[in-house]
Coordinates of C-alpha atoms in Angstrom, one line a residue:
Chain A
M1 CA -26.8 14.9 8.3
I2 CA -26.2 11.5 10.0
I3 CA -26.3 9.6 6.8
D4 CA -23.7 11.8 5.2
I5 CA -21.4 11.6 8.3
L6 CA -21.8 8.0 8.1
T7 CA -20.7 8.2 4.4
M8 CA -17.5 10.0 5.4
I9 CA -17.0 7.3 8.0
W10 CA -17.4 4.6 5.3
K11 CA -14.8 6.4 3.2
E12 CA -12.5 6.7 6.0
Y13 CA -12.7 3.1 7.0
R14 CA -11.8 1.8 3.7
E15 CA -8.9 4.2 3.4
V16 CA -7.7 2.8 6.9
M17 CA -8.1 -0.5 5.6
R18 CA -6.0 0.0 2.8
Q19 CA -3.3 2.0 4.8
S20 CA -0.4 -0.4 4.1
G21 CA -1.7 -1.4 1.0
S22 CA -2.8 -5.1 1.3
K23 CA -5.0 -6.7 3.7
R24 CA -2.7 -9.2 4.8
S25 CA -0.2 -6.3 6.0
T26 CA -2.9 -4.3 7.8
A27 CA -4.1 -7.7 9.5
L28 CA -0.4 -8.0 10.8
R29 CA 0.0 -4.7 12.1
F30 CA -3.2 -5.0 14.0
L31 CA -2.0 -8.4 15.5
I32 CA 1.2 -6.7 16.5
V33 CA -0.7 -4.1 18.2
M34 CA -3.1 -6.4 19.8
V35 CA -0.3 -8.6 21.4
T36 CA 1.9 -6.0 23.0
M37 CA -1.3 -4.2 24.3
S38 CA -3.9 -7.2 25.1
V39 CA -1.3 -9.9 26.3
I40 CA 2.2 -8.5 27.4
L41 CA 0.6 -5.7 29.4
P42 CA -2.0 -7.3 31.2
W43 CA 0.4 -10.2 31.8
Q44 CA 2.9 -7.8 33.8
A45 CA 0.2 -5.9 35.4
G46 CA -1.1 -9.3 36.9
I47 CA -4.5 -9.5 38.8
A48 CA -4.3 -5.7 39.7
W49 CA -5.4 -5.6 36.2
V50 CA -9.1 -6.3 36.9
T51 CA -9.0 -5.6 41.0
T52 CA -7.6 -2.1 41.0
P53 CA -7.8 1.2 38.8
V54 CA -4.7 0.4 37.3
S55 CA -6.6 -0.5 33.6
L56 CA -8.4 2.6 33.9
G57 CA -5.3 4.3 32.9
F58 CA -5.0 1.9 30.0
W59 CA -8.7 2.8 28.9
I60 CA -7.7 6.4 28.6
L61 CA -4.2 5.7 27.2
I62 CA -4.9 3.2 24.1
P63 CA -6.9 5.5 22.4
V64 CA -4.4 8.0 22.7
I65 CA -1.7 5.5 21.1
L66 CA -4.1 4.5 18.2
V67 CA -5.2 7.7 17.2
T68 CA -2.0 9.4 16.4
T69 CA -1.3 7.6 13.0
M70 CA -4.6 7.8 11.6
V71 CA -5.4 11.5 12.7
A72 CA -2.5 13.0 11.3
D73 CA -3.3 11.7 7.8
S74 CA -7.0 13.4 8.4
F75 CA -6.9 16.5 6.4
A76 CA -3.2 17.0 5.9
G77 CA -3.4 13.5 4.2
E78 CA -6.1 14.9 1.7
R79 CA -4.5 18.3 1.0
E80 CA -1.2 16.4 0.4
R81 CA -3.0 13.8 -1.9
H82 CA -5.0 16.7 -3.6
T83 CA -8.3 15.0 -2.8
L84 CA -9.4 17.6 -0.3
E85 CA -10.6 20.4 -2.8
T86 CA -12.6 17.6 -5.0
L87 CA -14.3 16.8 -1.5
L88 CA -14.8 20.5 -0.9
A89 CA -16.4 21.0 -4.1
S90 CA -19.0 18.3 -3.3
R91 CA -22.4 18.9 -1.8
L92 CA -21.3 18.1 2.0
S93 CA -21.4 20.8 4.7
D94 CA -18.3 22.1 6.6
G95 CA -19.9 20.4 9.6
V96 CA -20.5 17.0 8.0
I97 CA -16.8 16.8 6.6
L98 CA -15.6 17.6 10.0
F99 CA -17.7 15.5 12.1
G100 CA -17.5 12.7 9.5
K101 CA -13.3 12.8 9.8
I102 CA -13.9 12.9 13.8
G103 CA -16.6 10.4 14.0
A104 CA -14.4 7.9 11.9
I105 CA -11.4 8.3 14.1
V106 CA -13.0 8.1 17.5
S107 CA -15.4 5.2 16.6
Y108 CA -12.4 3.2 15.0
T109 CA -10.1 3.9 18.3
W110 CA -12.8 3.3 20.6
V111 CA -13.8 0.0 19.1
V112 CA -10.3 -1.4 18.9
T113 CA -9.8 -0.1 22.5
Q114 CA -12.5 -2.4 23.8
I115 CA -11.4 -5.4 21.6
I116 CA -8.2 -4.7 23.5
M117 CA -9.2 -4.4 26.7
H118 CA -11.5 -7.2 26.4
I119 CA -9.0 -9.8 25.0
A120 CA -6.5 -8.4 28.0
L121 CA -8.8 -10.4 30.3
V122 CA -7.7 -13.7 28.4
P123 CA -4.3 -13.9 29.8
I124 CA -5.5 -12.6 33.2
N125 CA -7.9 -15.5 33.5
I126 CA -5.2 -18.0 32.1
R127 CA -2.8 -16.7 34.9
F128 CA -5.2 -16.5 37.8
W129 CA -7.8 -19.0 36.9
E130 CA -9.9 -20.2 40.1
G131 CA -12.7 -21.8 38.4
R132 CA -14.9 -19.1 37.2
I133 CA -14.3 -16.3 34.7
I134 CA -12.6 -13.2 36.0
F135 CA -14.1 -10.0 34.7
Y136 CA -14.0 -6.2 35.3
R137 CA -16.4 -5.1 37.8
A138 CA -19.4 -3.5 36.2
D139 CA -18.9 0.1 37.4
A140 CA -15.2 -0.1 36.4
M141 CA -16.0 -1.5 33.0
L142 CA -19.0 1.6 32.5
I143 CA -16.3 4.0 33.6
G144 CA -13.6 2.5 31.5
L145 CA -16.0 2.6 28.3
G146 CA -16.7 6.3 29.2
L147 CA -13.3 7.8 29.7
S148 CA -12.1 5.8 26.6
L149 CA -14.7 7.3 24.5
L150 CA -13.8 10.7 25.9
S151 CA -10.1 10.2 25.5
A152 CA -10.4 9.0 22.0
S153 CA -12.5 12.1 21.3
L154 CA -10.2 14.4 22.8
V155 CA -7.2 13.3 20.7
S156 CA -9.0 13.0 17.9
T157 CA -10.4 16.7 17.9
V158 CA -6.9 17.9 18.7
G159 CA -5.3 15.7 16.1
V160 CA -7.8 17.0 13.3
L161 CA -7.3 20.7 14.4
I162 CA -3.5 19.9 13.9
S163 CA -4.2 18.3 10.7
L164 CA -6.4 21.3 9.5
R165 CA -3.3 23.5 10.1
A166 CA -0.8 21.3 8.6
S167 CA 0.7 21.6 5.5
S168 CA 1.8 18.1 5.3
V169 CA 1.3 14.7 6.9
K170 CA 4.6 14.9 8.1
Q171 CA 4.3 17.7 10.0
A172 CA 1.1 16.9 11.3
A173 CA 2.5 13.7 12.6
Q174 CA 5.4 15.9 14.4
T175 CA 3.2 18.3 15.9
L176 CA 0.8 15.7 17.5
G177 CA 3.4 13.5 18.6
L178 CA 4.9 16.4 20.4
A179 CA 1.3 17.2 21.8
V180 CA 0.8 13.8 23.1
F181 CA 4.5 13.6 24.6
I182 CA 3.5 16.6 26.5
L183 CA 0.2 15.1 27.3
A184 CA 1.4 12.0 28.4
W185 CA 4.8 13.4 30.1
G186 CA 3.8 16.6 31.3
P187 CA 2.0 15.4 34.2
I188 CA 5.2 13.2 35.3
L189 CA 7.7 15.8 34.7
A190 CA 5.3 18.4 36.4
L191 CA 5.7 15.9 39.5
Q192 CA 9.3 16.3 39.7
V193 CA 9.6 19.7 40.4
L194 CA 6.6 19.6 43.2
P195 CA 8.2 20.2 46.8
D196 CA 8.5 16.8 48.6
E197 CA 5.6 17.6 51.1
W198 CA 3.3 17.9 48.1
K199 CA 4.5 14.9 46.7
T200 CA 4.0 12.8 49.7
R201 CA 0.4 14.2 50.1
L202 CA 0.0 13.4 46.8
G203 CA 1.3 9.7 46.7
Q204 CA -1.2 9.4 50.0
A205 CA -4.1 10.7 48.1
L206 CA -3.5 8.0 45.3
K207 CA -2.7 5.4 47.4
V208 CA -6.4 5.4 48.5
Y209 CA -7.4 4.9 45.0
M210 CA -5.3 2.0 44.3
V211 CA -7.0 -0.1 47.3
P212 CA -9.2 -2.9 45.7
G213 CA -12.7 -1.7 45.6
A214 CA -12.2 1.8 46.7
D215 CA -14.8 4.4 45.7
L216 CA -13.5 6.4 42.7
T217 CA -16.6 8.3 41.8
Q218 CA -15.3 12.0 42.8
A219 CA -12.1 11.4 40.9
I220 CA -13.7 9.9 38.0
F221 CA -16.0 12.6 37.5
T222 CA -13.6 15.2 38.0
I223 CA -11.5 13.7 35.3
A224 CA -14.6 13.1 32.8
A225 CA -15.6 16.8 33.4
A226 CA -12.4 18.2 32.6
L227 CA -12.1 15.7 29.4
V228 CA -15.4 17.4 28.3
V229 CA -14.8 20.7 28.7
V230 CA -11.4 20.6 26.9
N231 CA -12.9 18.4 24.4
A232 CA -15.4 21.1 23.6
G233 CA -13.0 23.8 23.6
F234 CA -10.5 22.3 20.9
L235 CA -14.0 21.2 18.8
I236 CA -15.2 24.8 18.8
A237 CA -11.6 25.7 17.7
A238 CA -11.7 23.2 15.0
M239 CA -15.1 24.3 13.9
I240 CA -14.0 27.9 13.5
R241 CA -10.6 26.8 11.7
F242 CA -12.4 24.8 9.1
Q243 CA -13.5 27.5 6.5
R244 CA -13.8 26.2 2.8
A245 CA -12.3 29.2 1.3
R246 CA -9.2 29.0 3.6
L247 CA -8.9 25.4 3.3
I248 CA -9.1 25.9 -0.6
L249 CA -5.9 28.1 -0.6
D250 CA -3.9 26.6 2.1
Chain B
M1 CA -35.7 26.7 -14.9
T2 CA -33.8 29.5 -16.7
E3 CA -32.1 29.1 -20.0
T4 CA -29.1 30.3 -18.7
A5 CA -26.8 27.9 -16.8
I6 CA -24.0 30.7 -15.7
I7 CA -24.5 34.3 -15.1
T8 CA -21.8 36.5 -14.0
E9 CA -21.7 40.1 -13.5
N10 CA -18.4 42.0 -12.9
L11 CA -17.3 39.2 -10.9
T12 CA -14.0 40.1 -9.4
R13 CA -11.6 38.4 -7.3
D14 CA -8.5 39.7 -5.4
F15 CA -5.8 37.9 -3.9
D16 CA -3.6 40.6 -1.9
N17 CA -2.4 43.1 -4.5
V18 CA -3.2 40.9 -7.5
R19 CA -6.3 40.9 -9.4
A20 CA -7.1 37.2 -10.8
V21 CA -10.5 37.8 -11.6
D22 CA -11.3 40.9 -13.5
N23 CA -14.8 42.2 -13.7
L24 CA -16.0 39.2 -15.6
T25 CA -19.4 39.5 -17.1
L26 CA -20.5 36.3 -18.8
E27 CA -23.5 34.3 -19.9
V28 CA -23.5 30.6 -20.6
P29 CA -26.7 29.0 -22.0
R30 CA -27.7 25.8 -20.7
G31 CA -26.6 22.3 -22.7
I32 CA -23.8 23.6 -24.5
V33 CA -19.9 23.3 -24.0
F34 CA -18.4 26.4 -23.0
G35 CA -14.8 26.6 -23.2
L36 CA -12.7 29.2 -21.3
L37 CA -9.3 29.5 -23.0
G38 CA -6.4 31.2 -21.4
P39 CA -2.7 30.9 -20.6
N40 CA -1.5 29.4 -17.2
G41 CA -2.3 32.1 -14.5
S42 CA -5.0 33.8 -16.4
G43 CA -7.5 33.1 -13.6
K44 CA -9.5 30.0 -15.2
T45 CA -9.4 27.9 -11.8
T46 CA -10.1 30.8 -9.8
I47 CA -13.2 31.3 -11.9
I48 CA -14.3 28.0 -11.4
R49 CA -13.7 28.1 -7.8
L50 CA -15.9 31.3 -7.6
L51 CA -18.7 29.7 -9.4
L52 CA -18.9 26.8 -7.0
G53 CA -19.0 29.0 -4.1
L54 CA -15.6 27.6 -2.8
L55 CA -14.1 31.2 -2.9
E56 CA -16.1 34.6 -2.1
P57 CA -15.8 37.1 -4.9
T58 CA -14.3 40.6 -3.9
G59 CA -16.8 42.1 -6.0
G60 CA -19.7 41.6 -8.3
Q61 CA -22.1 38.5 -8.5
A62 CA -22.5 35.0 -10.2
E63 CA -25.4 32.8 -10.5
V64 CA -24.9 29.6 -11.2
L65 CA -28.1 27.3 -12.3
G66 CA -30.3 30.1 -11.0
F67 CA -28.5 30.1 -7.4
D68 CA -26.3 32.9 -6.0
T69 CA -22.7 32.0 -5.4
R70 CA -22.5 33.7 -2.2
A71 CA -25.7 32.9 -0.5
Q72 CA -26.6 29.4 -2.2
A73 CA -23.3 27.8 -2.8
G74 CA -24.5 24.5 -1.1
A75 CA -27.3 24.5 -3.8
I76 CA -24.8 24.7 -6.7
R77 CA -22.7 21.9 -5.6
E78 CA -25.3 19.7 -5.0
R79 CA -26.2 20.4 -8.3
A80 CA -22.7 20.3 -10.2
G81 CA -20.3 17.8 -11.0
A82 CA -16.3 19.0 -11.0
L83 CA -13.2 17.6 -12.2
L84 CA -10.8 20.4 -10.9
E85 CA -7.2 21.2 -10.9
H86 CA -6.1 17.6 -9.8
H87 CA -8.4 14.4 -10.2
G88 CA -9.0 14.3 -6.5
L89 CA -9.4 10.4 -6.5
Y90 CA -8.6 8.1 -3.3
E91 CA -5.8 6.3 -5.0
K92 CA -6.0 3.3 -2.2
L93 CA -9.5 2.9 -3.5
S94 CA -10.8 1.1 -6.3
A95 CA -12.7 2.7 -9.1
E96 CA -15.7 1.1 -8.2
E97 CA -15.3 2.7 -4.4
N98 CA -14.3 6.3 -5.4
L99 CA -17.7 6.3 -7.4
E100 CA -19.6 4.6 -4.7
F101 CA -18.2 7.2 -2.4
Y102 CA -19.1 10.1 -4.5
G103 CA -22.6 8.1 -5.2
R104 CA -23.6 8.1 -1.6
I105 CA -22.5 11.7 -0.9
N106 CA -24.8 12.8 -3.7
R107 CA -27.4 10.5 -2.3
V108 CA -27.8 8.3 -5.4
P109 CA -29.9 5.4 -4.6
K110 CA -28.0 2.1 -4.0
V111 CA -29.4 0.1 -7.2
E112 CA -29.5 3.1 -9.4
C113 CA -25.7 4.2 -8.3
K114 CA -24.4 0.4 -9.1
A115 CA -26.2 0.7 -12.6
R116 CA -25.0 4.1 -13.3
I117 CA -21.5 3.0 -12.0
K118 CA -21.7 0.2 -14.6
E119 CA -23.0 2.4 -17.4
L120 CA -20.4 4.9 -17.1
L121 CA -17.2 2.6 -16.5
M122 CA -18.4 0.3 -19.6
N123 CA -18.6 3.8 -21.7
L124 CA -15.0 4.5 -20.8
G125 CA -13.7 1.2 -21.2
L126 CA -12.9 0.9 -17.5
W127 CA -15.6 -1.6 -16.3
E128 CA -12.9 -4.6 -16.7
R129 CA -10.6 -2.8 -14.0
R130 CA -13.2 -1.4 -11.6
R131 CA -11.8 -3.7 -8.5
E132 CA -8.4 -2.3 -8.8
S133 CA -6.9 0.3 -6.6
I134 CA -6.6 3.0 -9.2
G135 CA -3.0 4.2 -7.4
T136 CA -1.4 1.8 -10.6
W137 CA -3.7 3.4 -13.2
S138 CA -2.1 5.7 -15.7
R139 CA -3.1 9.5 -15.4
G140 CA -5.2 9.1 -18.6
M141 CA -7.4 6.6 -16.7
K142 CA -7.6 8.3 -13.7
Q143 CA -8.6 11.5 -15.6
K144 CA -11.3 9.4 -17.3
L145 CA -12.7 8.0 -13.8
A146 CA -12.5 11.6 -12.6
V147 CA -14.8 12.5 -15.6
A148 CA -17.4 9.8 -14.5
R149 CA -17.6 10.6 -11.1
A150 CA -18.4 14.3 -12.1
L151 CA -21.6 12.6 -14.3
L152 CA -22.4 10.0 -11.7
H153 CA -25.6 12.0 -10.2
R154 CA -26.4 13.2 -13.4
P155 CA -25.8 16.8 -12.4
P156 CA -27.3 19.5 -15.2
L157 CA -23.7 21.2 -15.1
I158 CA -20.3 19.8 -14.9
F159 CA -16.9 21.8 -14.4
L160 CA -13.8 20.6 -16.0
D161 CA -10.5 22.3 -15.1
E162 CA -8.1 21.4 -17.9
P163 CA -9.2 17.8 -17.9
T164 CA -6.7 16.8 -20.7
A165 CA -3.8 18.6 -18.9
G166 CA -0.4 16.2 -18.6
L167 CA -2.0 13.5 -20.8
D168 CA -0.1 12.5 -23.9
P169 CA -1.7 13.0 -27.1
I170 CA -3.2 9.9 -27.7
A171 CA -4.7 9.6 -24.0
Q172 CA -5.9 13.5 -24.7
A173 CA -7.7 12.5 -28.0
A174 CA -9.3 9.6 -26.4
L175 CA -10.6 11.7 -23.6
R176 CA -11.8 14.3 -25.9
E177 CA -13.7 11.7 -27.5
D178 CA -15.2 10.4 -24.5
L179 CA -16.1 14.0 -23.1
A180 CA -17.6 14.8 -26.5
A181 CA -19.6 11.6 -26.8
L182 CA -20.8 11.8 -23.1
G183 CA -21.6 15.5 -23.3
A184 CA -24.0 14.7 -26.2
R185 CA -25.5 11.7 -24.5
E186 CA -26.0 13.1 -21.2
G187 CA -26.9 16.7 -22.2
V188 CA -25.1 18.6 -19.6
T189 CA -23.9 21.8 -19.8
V190 CA -19.9 21.9 -19.6
F191 CA -17.7 24.7 -18.5
L192 CA -14.5 23.4 -19.5
T193 CA -11.1 25.5 -19.1
T194 CA -8.3 24.9 -21.2
H195 CA -5.2 26.2 -22.9
N196 CA -5.5 23.8 -25.4
M197 CA -6.8 25.3 -29.0
S198 CA -7.7 22.2 -30.7
E199 CA -9.5 20.7 -27.7
A200 CA -11.8 23.8 -27.7
E201 CA -12.3 23.8 -31.1
K202 CA -13.6 20.4 -31.1
L203 CA -15.6 20.3 -28.0
C204 CA -16.9 23.6 -27.5
G205 CA -20.2 25.6 -28.7
L206 CA -19.1 28.5 -27.2
V207 CA -15.5 29.8 -26.3
G208 CA -14.3 32.7 -23.9
V209 CA -10.6 34.0 -24.4
I210 CA -9.2 35.3 -20.8
R211 CA -5.9 36.7 -19.8
Q212 CA -4.8 38.0 -16.6
G213 CA -8.6 37.6 -15.4
K214 CA -10.0 39.7 -18.1
L215 CA -12.6 38.3 -20.9
L216 CA -11.2 39.4 -24.0
A217 CA -14.0 37.8 -26.3
V218 CA -16.6 35.4 -26.2
D219 CA -18.6 33.6 -29.2
H220 CA -18.7 30.5 -31.2
P221 CA -15.3 29.5 -32.4
D222 CA -16.5 30.0 -36.1
T223 CA -17.5 33.4 -35.2
L224 CA -14.2 34.2 -33.4
R225 CA -12.2 32.9 -36.3
A226 CA -14.3 35.1 -38.8
Q227 CA -13.6 38.0 -36.6
A228 CA -9.9 37.3 -36.5
G229 CA -9.8 37.7 -40.6
G230 CA -11.2 36.9 -43.6
P231 CA -11.1 33.8 -45.5
R232 CA -7.7 32.6 -46.7
V233 CA -6.1 30.5 -49.3
E234 CA -3.3 28.4 -49.6
I235 CA -1.9 27.6 -53.3
I236 CA 0.7 24.9 -53.8
G237 CA 2.3 24.8 -57.1
R238 CA 5.4 26.6 -58.9
G239 CA 6.5 30.0 -60.4
F240 CA 5.2 32.1 -57.5
S241 CA 7.5 35.2 -58.8
E242 CA 8.1 38.6 -57.2
N243 CA 5.9 39.9 -60.5
T244 CA 3.1 37.7 -59.5
L245 CA 3.1 38.9 -55.5
T246 CA 2.8 42.3 -56.8
I247 CA 0.0 41.8 -59.2
L248 CA -1.7 40.1 -56.4
R249 CA -1.2 42.5 -53.5
A250 CA -2.4 45.1 -56.0
R251 CA -5.8 43.5 -55.7
P252 CA -8.2 45.3 -53.5
E253 CA -10.0 41.8 -52.2
I254 CA -6.4 40.4 -51.3
T255 CA -5.0 42.0 -47.7
S256 CA -2.0 40.1 -47.8
A257 CA -0.2 37.5 -50.0
E258 CA 2.8 35.8 -48.7
R259 CA 5.2 33.0 -50.0
Q260 CA 5.7 30.4 -47.0
N261 CA 7.9 27.3 -48.0
G262 CA 7.5 27.5 -51.6
H263 CA 3.4 27.6 -51.1
L264 CA 1.7 31.1 -51.6
S265 CA -0.5 32.0 -48.5
L266 CA -3.4 34.6 -49.4
H267 CA -5.8 36.4 -46.9
L268 CA -9.0 37.6 -48.6
Q269 CA -11.6 39.9 -47.7
A270 CA -14.9 38.1 -46.9
G271 CA -16.9 36.9 -49.5
T272 CA -14.0 37.2 -52.3
D273 CA -14.6 34.8 -54.9
V274 CA -11.1 32.8 -55.6
A275 CA -11.5 31.4 -58.9
P276 CA -10.8 34.6 -60.9
L277 CA -7.5 34.9 -58.8
I278 CA -6.6 31.7 -59.7
N279 CA -7.0 32.5 -63.4
L280 CA -5.0 35.8 -62.7
M281 CA -2.0 33.5 -61.4
I282 CA -2.2 31.0 -64.1
G283 CA -2.2 33.9 -66.7
A284 CA 0.8 35.4 -64.9
G285 CA 2.9 31.9 -65.4
V286 CA 2.1 30.2 -62.0
Q287 CA 1.5 26.3 -62.4
V288 CA -1.2 25.5 -59.7
E289 CA -1.1 21.9 -58.2
E290 CA -3.6 22.3 -55.5
V291 CA -5.7 25.1 -53.7
R292 CA -6.8 25.1 -50.0
K293 CA -9.5 27.4 -48.8
G294 CA -9.5 27.5 -45.0
K295 CA -10.0 30.2 -42.1
A296 CA -7.9 31.5 -39.3
S297 CA -7.4 28.7 -36.7
L298 CA -8.7 29.2 -33.1
E299 CA -5.0 29.4 -32.2
E300 CA -4.4 32.2 -34.3
V301 CA -7.4 34.0 -32.9
F302 CA -6.2 33.2 -29.5
L303 CA -2.7 34.6 -30.2
S304 CA -3.7 37.8 -31.9
L305 CA -6.2 38.3 -28.8
M306 CA -3.2 38.0 -26.6
E307 CA -1.2 40.0 -28.6
E308 CA -3.9 43.0 -28.9
E309 CA -4.2 43.0 -25.3
K310 CA -0.3 43.9 -24.8

């Protein structure tokens, strides 16, 4: 099964590399994303990027930003380009095709997130150089690695589920865009409607975490557990939705 | 190993209130090219999907290469190659990458896969362009590549769903030649659907005619043609008068005699000797320039079967 999943991942990577036609334009697009996320954002955040949990938000958000274009194409694109039926007529099992698609998106976004987050240390080091290399705290980095993996897999699974149901890539991208918008802006909008007293309490609670060296264990575990549970739910939904006979007739 | 590649028994598939496949009972022996002939919407594609286990039948059953399509669909797909309604190739990838992907899927060892890709692409005249993205290729080239993909892992059975549909006559003829050569060389069983009569006539050892999901006839193309009527003779010449036609129509061995575009077309009973009829016509004043003997074409068989069903 693992070999078959790797085969699917191999194909997905090849397609991603040729998404914009030439290798040069793919590299250019990659460079623009890199410069924005690895240079401009950390430069603006300053030393807080490594001393406070501010970067944790980016470990979670960058996979969300990266994943959207790729994931919308996963099944809807195969259907639109009439390659899905041939793939379904192959010896690959349902699970292999589904996990291969998710695996490709998760691994791609996770690796690119790590590259971005590590390159982000370059402008920080240039700006705040004190004779030794500034790096993330070991525990913060481990948390970042874990949370970005969970975040990437959550958005990938949601995206694949949307793509499975969509009749075109455009429809999948629109639905996914809406889902990401709700995910990203939902909590902020929800905050607006909270009573003032609650807002103050929440602000005080979050302030505790914004202090350099603060103990984030409980908060991190809560976020991670929530991501795992939600992720598992969407994965089960995707597995139920993935039926050869249904996909053939869609 | 069974001698039969495909057996279906009362295979039926309904879509809501529409019966797409109606009690199909069929046997396809191994090692032949079987052609399923039918007009658009007659259920050909649905039959392929049922045989590959991509759709569940509503009723009846089918075995492909000895495996049940309901319970052992995975085993069937492992052993079969397919070129379905659409070529299903990844247009951003090169020809080599497309084949490599399906080679990996089918666990063809790397070295063997490379050699096989070279062999197939050389045979199909695509080797020189193997590294190009196939998005720029013509439809005919893509169809050829899709045939190569279906044959890559040396399956004992391949399904080809209207492989020459949408191709220009030259590309059709070229692909047909390639299919015939590859089929003979590889020794595979080919299950081919088409509505192209000449394709079925040239390629198939056994032909089934289907209409609205029902199998109307299945046999060797020659036998089907023979069943559709006895031999026919076309006579080119001058002097085909009404009197001559009356004399000919009175003969018991002649089932019909018609003038068409200055030619005379005779439909005869099986086993009729043509020479005495020619003598008879010469005696009646006909000047004979050429005599052509023939049988009903598969197209005529097909049309007459369609007509009977109406």
